[in-house]
């Protein structure tokens, strides 16, 4: 894969997750900043478009005919999303975003197409947030690095026990799973690979840090996002090297509003105990590396 300096700099940062750790909120806030440009669609899913990943694979098919008529789940999802998003943009008379949507869904899904998605934002700090990228294997992380060697990587950690529970509840909210009060069933769901893999933060950080320098990887915490969003956003801007002009940028008042929240429900004590055991080693490693917030997660588990 070859690329020029101009090409690699068109995408300045990637948000890689973690899922259910405030990535939609971060996308909305960064999108409001005058010096930052993100696509009108939060999750591009270019690098994880393969069906080998448990994330959205609606871009998996290279053939236009397969996308249009294929009976596979990913192709049916492609058609559903294309129509839904295009009609939504046109109904609101967002013509520029409708044009972008057509390009997104009708492209050849190659590196040149990917770069074209950010052409509107040239002159600003451009990036995208796709939490599915946290699950990329070594080969695909290296592929990202080959295309975007100068990019900065944003990764937000949330207590893995709470994150797993939130993911299961989110599936209820979106109608992907039926609600269940059976603890054994809940434990089974939280132990599915697609849930467990997203909570293996140390492995994910190590994988990305193998291709990007320490200065290129930002590890933030969901806890700070909730308790002090202004401070959290300031750290992200500093990481992205976005400098305020004469007047400091004022974040919108709704910056404290939770977005894409899972349906509230208390975690059963037996489920918490099981998940704490599952993530014990991970929590101890995180507490040793990152201090305060992970230490709090570990302390909660010790009294579970």
XYZ file of C-alpha atoms in Angstrom:
304
model
C 0.000 0.000 0.000
C 1.484 3.303 -1.047
C 0.418 6.801 -0.107
C 1.806 10.289 -0.310
C 2.352 12.633 2.635
C -0.664 14.650 1.507
C -2.819 11.520 1.513
C -1.903 10.275 4.972
C -2.511 13.626 6.608
C -6.096 14.005 5.406
C -7.289 11.862 8.360
C -5.724 13.181 11.550
C -7.314 10.975 14.191
C -9.325 7.824 14.806
C -11.577 7.125 17.776
C -11.422 3.357 18.277
C -13.755 2.864 21.241
C -14.411 1.424 23.631
C -18.035 0.702 22.688
C -20.503 1.958 25.314
C -17.868 4.312 26.683
C -19.210 7.648 25.445
C -17.970 7.564 21.844
C -21.230 8.948 20.417
C -21.112 11.809 22.912
C -17.494 12.538 21.974
C -18.345 12.466 18.256
C -21.143 14.977 18.804
C -18.984 17.335 20.853
C -15.988 17.265 18.507
C -18.311 17.729 15.549
C -19.475 21.020 17.049
C -15.931 22.456 17.252
C -15.172 24.921 14.411
C -11.626 23.604 13.926
C -12.595 19.933 13.693
C -14.402 18.044 10.928
C -15.960 14.605 11.225
C -18.133 12.844 8.638
C -21.917 13.206 9.030
C -21.980 9.454 9.732
C -20.295 8.629 13.031
C -19.053 5.122 12.235
C -17.383 4.609 8.855
C -16.485 0.936 9.427
C -13.903 0.862 6.648
C -11.096 -0.967 8.391
C -13.404 -3.507 10.096
C -15.725 -4.094 7.162
C -14.782 -7.783 6.969
C -17.373 -10.281 8.162
C -14.700 -11.817 10.402
C -15.406 -9.021 12.895
C -18.516 -8.944 15.140
C -19.225 -5.365 14.099
C -21.199 -3.821 11.268
C -20.096 -5.383 7.965
C -22.457 -3.558 5.624
C -19.475 -2.517 3.482
C -18.055 -6.051 3.223
C -19.111 -6.762 -0.372
C -16.939 -5.272 -3.098
C -19.400 -6.071 -5.889
C -22.138 -3.508 -6.530
C -24.471 -6.262 -7.741
C -23.894 -8.292 -4.583
C -24.662 -5.261 -2.440
C -27.838 -4.571 -4.433
C -29.207 -8.113 -4.623
C -27.237 -10.284 -2.192
C -29.306 -12.159 0.375
C -26.542 -12.231 2.995
C -27.197 -10.374 6.242
C -24.482 -7.767 5.581
C -25.927 -6.958 2.141
C -29.467 -6.676 3.454
C -28.142 -4.326 6.141
C -26.290 -2.325 3.482
C -29.523 -1.710 1.548
C -31.495 -0.865 4.690
C -28.935 1.667 5.902
C -28.442 3.231 2.474
C -32.151 3.937 2.029
C -32.704 5.001 5.630
C -29.797 7.444 5.738
C -30.305 8.888 2.254
C -34.030 9.442 2.766
C -33.295 10.987 6.175
C -30.855 13.515 4.685
C -33.125 14.387 1.755
C -36.206 14.786 3.951
C -34.303 17.343 6.027
C -32.952 18.997 2.864
C -29.375 18.352 3.910
C -28.199 18.107 0.332
C -24.464 18.214 1.027
C -24.825 15.372 3.539
C -27.025 13.452 1.081
C -24.267 13.730 -1.518
C -21.736 12.495 1.035
C -24.049 9.583 1.897
C -24.281 8.539 -1.753
C -20.487 8.587 -2.008
C -20.188 6.588 1.206
C -22.535 3.812 0.102
C -21.712 3.685 -3.611
C -17.912 3.836 -3.500
C -15.443 1.084 -4.405
C -14.467 0.822 -0.713
C -10.760 1.268 -1.270
C -8.167 3.617 0.231
C -8.794 6.369 -2.307
C -12.521 6.199 -1.633
C -11.843 6.331 2.125
C -9.747 9.481 1.770
C -12.461 11.075 -0.391
C -14.884 10.875 2.536
C -12.811 13.557 4.307
C -12.202 15.913 1.375
C -14.894 18.333 2.598
C -12.972 18.862 5.821
C -9.635 19.800 4.292
C -8.069 22.637 6.267
C -9.516 21.353 9.536
C -8.512 18.579 11.910
C -10.297 15.569 10.383
C -11.109 12.248 11.957
C -13.663 9.531 12.499
C -14.931 7.479 15.432
C -15.654 3.784 14.858
C -15.578 1.768 18.120
C -15.357 -1.421 16.089
C -11.742 -0.563 15.298
C -10.791 -1.610 18.810
C -11.273 -5.216 17.676
C -8.969 -5.040 14.660
C -6.363 -7.786 14.594
C -2.627 -7.173 14.200
C -2.784 -7.374 10.416
C -5.509 -4.741 10.106
C -3.975 -2.404 12.689
C -0.798 -2.508 10.600
C -2.920 -1.747 7.546
C -4.372 1.307 9.294
C -0.869 2.441 10.186
C 0.346 1.970 6.608
C -2.387 4.291 5.375
C -2.429 6.692 8.334
C 1.026 6.645 9.967
C 0.650 10.142 11.427
C -2.861 9.661 12.815
C -3.656 10.018 16.500
C -5.635 7.295 18.241
C -8.303 8.032 20.875
C -9.370 5.193 23.149
C -11.794 5.655 26.059
C -11.912 3.113 28.875
C -14.926 2.303 31.012
C -15.121 -0.129 33.926
C -15.212 -3.384 31.881
C -17.825 -4.875 34.193
C -20.160 -1.903 33.703
C -19.322 -1.772 29.991
C -20.322 -5.397 29.434
C -23.605 -4.875 31.301
C -24.272 -1.706 29.307
C -23.687 -3.519 26.014
C -26.215 -6.210 26.871
C -28.782 -3.605 27.932
C -28.120 -1.617 24.767
C -29.027 -4.663 22.704
C -32.338 -4.751 24.550
C -32.898 -1.068 23.833
C -32.233 -1.578 20.110
C -34.411 -4.676 19.938
C -31.503 -6.971 19.083
C -32.121 -9.165 22.125
C -35.082 -9.832 24.374
C -34.812 -8.583 27.932
C -34.032 -11.302 30.414
C -33.989 -11.532 34.197
C -32.387 -14.974 34.172
C -28.956 -14.482 35.732
C -27.424 -17.543 34.071
C -28.592 -16.266 30.685
C -27.201 -12.798 31.427
C -23.831 -14.265 32.431
C -23.756 -16.279 29.209
C -24.472 -13.180 27.130
C -21.792 -11.144 28.898
C -19.299 -13.937 28.252
C -19.886 -14.017 24.498
C -16.735 -13.300 22.529
C -18.109 -10.056 21.057
C -18.622 -8.726 24.603
C -15.504 -10.081 26.294
C -13.170 -9.015 23.468
C -14.284 -5.397 23.784
C -13.287 -5.358 27.455
C -9.745 -6.631 26.963
C -8.356 -3.121 27.077
C -4.747 -4.036 27.788
C -4.564 -6.271 24.721
C -6.161 -3.607 22.536
C -3.837 -0.865 23.774
C -0.817 -3.112 23.253
C -1.915 -3.943 19.715
C -2.323 -0.309 18.699
C 0.764 0.810 20.619
C 2.742 -1.687 18.585
C 2.126 0.468 15.514
C 1.740 3.948 17.001
C 4.001 5.813 19.406
C 2.967 6.712 22.946
C 2.411 10.323 21.864
C -0.046 9.123 19.221
C -2.307 7.151 21.571
C -4.671 8.896 24.000
C -6.233 6.766 26.731
C -9.119 8.571 28.424
C -11.702 7.519 30.992
C -15.481 7.416 30.797
C -15.634 8.345 34.489
C -14.029 11.737 33.840
C -16.259 12.267 30.812
C -19.277 11.910 33.091
C -18.029 13.855 36.127
C -16.034 16.605 34.391
C -16.795 16.708 30.657
C -15.111 20.094 30.130
C -11.817 18.800 31.519
C -12.086 15.630 29.462
C -12.723 17.565 26.250
C -9.845 19.920 27.003
C -7.504 16.944 27.244
C -8.750 15.598 23.917
C -8.237 18.980 22.230
C -4.725 19.231 23.630
C -3.989 15.741 22.355
C -5.275 16.674 18.896
C -3.285 19.926 19.087
C -6.394 22.004 18.467
C -5.635 25.474 19.781
C -8.281 28.036 20.654
C -8.103 31.389 18.919
C -8.507 34.729 20.640
C -11.650 33.484 22.375
C -11.830 30.100 24.051
C -14.364 27.793 22.426
C -17.504 27.330 24.498
C -18.940 23.839 24.338
C -22.730 23.624 23.794
C -24.870 23.510 26.929
C -26.023 20.003 26.043
C -22.448 18.757 26.350
C -23.445 17.144 29.642
C -26.367 15.265 28.084
C -25.914 11.506 27.817
C -26.285 10.219 24.242
C -27.172 6.686 23.087
C -27.622 5.547 26.678
C -28.602 1.982 27.480
C -31.905 1.326 29.221
C -31.384 1.806 32.998
C -31.463 -1.404 35.013
C -29.647 -2.499 38.157
C -27.042 -5.187 37.575
C -27.896 -8.399 39.466
C -25.404 -9.075 42.256
C -24.636 -12.565 40.940
C -23.840 -11.152 37.500
C -21.534 -8.517 38.972
C -19.707 -11.166 40.978
C -19.236 -13.342 37.882
C -18.006 -10.437 35.725
C -15.656 -9.226 38.432
C -14.076 -12.670 38.447
C -13.838 -12.637 34.645
C -12.102 -9.251 34.567
C -10.020 -9.594 37.737
C -6.658 -9.862 35.955
C -7.553 -7.076 33.528
C -8.600 -4.750 36.344
C -5.399 -5.397 38.276
C -3.294 -4.663 35.194
C -5.196 -1.459 34.437
C -4.964 -0.282 38.055
C -1.213 -0.742 37.964
C -0.822 1.096 34.647
C -3.382 3.909 34.921
C -4.072 4.493 38.606
C -7.119 6.253 39.994
C -10.100 5.289 37.851
C -9.148 1.621 37.316
C -8.279 1.381 41.016
C -11.851 2.441 41.732
C -13.187 -0.239 39.373
C -11.058 -2.845 41.103
C -12.167 -1.689 44.556
C -15.831 -2.015 43.574
C -15.217 -5.566 42.457
C -13.443 -6.487 45.671
C -16.575 -5.668 47.651
C -18.970 -7.249 45.149
